[in-house]
Structures are given as structure tokens and as C-alpha cells.
Short mmCIF file of C-alpha atoms in Angstrom, two decimals:
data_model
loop_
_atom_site.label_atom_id
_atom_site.label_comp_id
_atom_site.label_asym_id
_atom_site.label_seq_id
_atom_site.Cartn_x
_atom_site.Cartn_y
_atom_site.Cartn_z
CA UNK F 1 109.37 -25.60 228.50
CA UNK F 2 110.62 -24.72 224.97
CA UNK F 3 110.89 -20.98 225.39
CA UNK F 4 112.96 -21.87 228.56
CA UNK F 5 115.13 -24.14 226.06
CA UNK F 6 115.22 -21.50 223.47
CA UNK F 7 116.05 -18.74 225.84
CA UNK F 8 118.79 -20.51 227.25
CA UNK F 9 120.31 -21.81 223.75
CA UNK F 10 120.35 -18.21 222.54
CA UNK F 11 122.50 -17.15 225.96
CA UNK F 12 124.89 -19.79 225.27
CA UNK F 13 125.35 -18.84 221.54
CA UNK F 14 125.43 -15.23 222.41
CA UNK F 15 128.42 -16.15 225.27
CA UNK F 16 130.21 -18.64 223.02
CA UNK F 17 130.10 -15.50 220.68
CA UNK F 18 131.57 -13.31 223.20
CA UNK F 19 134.45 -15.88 223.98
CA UNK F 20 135.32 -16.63 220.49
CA UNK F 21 135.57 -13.13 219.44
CA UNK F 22 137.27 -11.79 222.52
CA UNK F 23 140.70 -11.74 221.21
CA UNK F 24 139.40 -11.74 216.91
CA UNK F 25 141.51 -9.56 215.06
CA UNK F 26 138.79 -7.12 212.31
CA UNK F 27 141.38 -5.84 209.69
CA UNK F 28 139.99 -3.69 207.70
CA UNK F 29 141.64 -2.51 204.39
CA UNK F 30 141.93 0.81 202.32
CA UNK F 31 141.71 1.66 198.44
CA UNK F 32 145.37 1.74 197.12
CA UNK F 33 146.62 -0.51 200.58
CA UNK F 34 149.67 -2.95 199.45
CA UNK F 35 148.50 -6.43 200.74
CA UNK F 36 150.19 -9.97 200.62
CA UNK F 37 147.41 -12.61 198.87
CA UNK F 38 147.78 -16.55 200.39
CA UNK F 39 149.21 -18.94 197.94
CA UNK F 40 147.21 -22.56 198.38
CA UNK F 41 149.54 -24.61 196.09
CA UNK F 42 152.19 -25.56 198.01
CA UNK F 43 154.65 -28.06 197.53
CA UNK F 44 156.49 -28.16 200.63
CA UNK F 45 156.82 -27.31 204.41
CA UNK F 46 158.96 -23.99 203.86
CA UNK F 47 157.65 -22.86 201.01
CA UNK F 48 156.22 -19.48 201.54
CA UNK F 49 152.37 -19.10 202.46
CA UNK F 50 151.87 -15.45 200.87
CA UNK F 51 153.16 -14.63 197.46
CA UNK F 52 156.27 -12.03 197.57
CA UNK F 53 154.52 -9.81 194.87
CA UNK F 54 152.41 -7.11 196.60
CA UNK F 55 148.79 -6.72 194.96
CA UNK F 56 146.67 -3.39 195.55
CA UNK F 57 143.73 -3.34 196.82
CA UNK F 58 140.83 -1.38 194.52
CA UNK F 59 137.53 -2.26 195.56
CA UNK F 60 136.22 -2.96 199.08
CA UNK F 61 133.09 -5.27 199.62
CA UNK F 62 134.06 -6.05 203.09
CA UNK F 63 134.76 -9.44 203.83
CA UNK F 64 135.43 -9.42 199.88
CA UNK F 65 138.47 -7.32 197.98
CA UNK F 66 138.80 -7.01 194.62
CA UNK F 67 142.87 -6.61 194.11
CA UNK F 68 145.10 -6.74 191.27
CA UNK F 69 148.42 -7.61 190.42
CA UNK F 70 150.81 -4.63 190.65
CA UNK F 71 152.98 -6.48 187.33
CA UNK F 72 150.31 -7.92 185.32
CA UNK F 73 147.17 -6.00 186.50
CA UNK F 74 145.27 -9.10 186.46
CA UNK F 75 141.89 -8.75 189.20
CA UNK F 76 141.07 -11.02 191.46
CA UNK F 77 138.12 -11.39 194.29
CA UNK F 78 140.05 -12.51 198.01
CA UNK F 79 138.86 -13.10 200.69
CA UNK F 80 140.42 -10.85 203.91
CA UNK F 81 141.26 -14.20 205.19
CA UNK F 82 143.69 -14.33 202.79
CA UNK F 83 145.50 -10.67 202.53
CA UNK F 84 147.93 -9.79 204.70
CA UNK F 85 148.82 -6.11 205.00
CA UNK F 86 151.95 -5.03 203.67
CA UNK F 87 153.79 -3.10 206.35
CA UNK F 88 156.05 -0.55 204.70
CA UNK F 89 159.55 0.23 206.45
#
């Protein structure tokens, strides 16, 4: 009886896997890539969510990035959560 439960609980988690994933975006980001980097303070509903200075990207630890301020050259660790990709015209 509880391999027949634990069977069928790992099916469902494999096809609630499946179904979330299905349409999951996987960026994946390159040494010297421009990104965009979330801002969380926000003080109101049309202030921008990503900061107008582009930051590079110069170490990968995928999910983590280590990226630094093209002005200042400060480092920071993100999340890819929050970069964005700069897309170059």
C-alpha cells in the first residue's frame, strides 16, 4: 500500500513538473553580456522595475552572476531572476 502511494506521488510530481516547465523560459548568460539588474525599492506604480544603467556580467555560477557596475565597478551576486538581457539595436 505505501509503495503504491509513493509511486503514484512521484508520477504526479514528475507531471506537475512537466506542466509547470512546459512553457519556462532557461536564459542563460555570457561573460562580458550587458544585462538590466531589478531594482526592489520602489516608490511608486511607474517607476521603473530594472535600473537604466547596464551592468556586465563577469562570473557565471549558474543560477548565480557575479556583475558589476559599468560606472562605479562595484560587484554584486544576482540572481538570473533578476537580470534582464540587454538587447542591443
Amino acid at each position: 500500500f505505501h509503495q503504491a502511494s509513493r509511486e503514484n506521488i512521484l508520477l504526479q510530481q514528475q507531471a506537475n513538473q512537466e506542466y509547470y516547465n512546459k512553457n519556462r523560459l532557461d536564459p542563460q548568460l555570457k561573460l562580458g553580456d550587458k544585462v538590466l539588474r531589478r531594482i526592489y525599492i520602489s516608490k511608486g506604480k511607474l517607476d521603473p522595475k530594472f535600473s537604466p544603467i547596464p551592468n556586465i556580467v563577469v562570473e557565471l555560477h549558474h543560477p548565480m552572476y557575479v556583475v558589476e557596475d559599468e560606472y562605479t565597478g562595484i560587484r554584486s551576486q544576482v540572481h538570473i531572476s533578476d537580470l534582464r538581457p540587454l538587447i542591443s539595436t
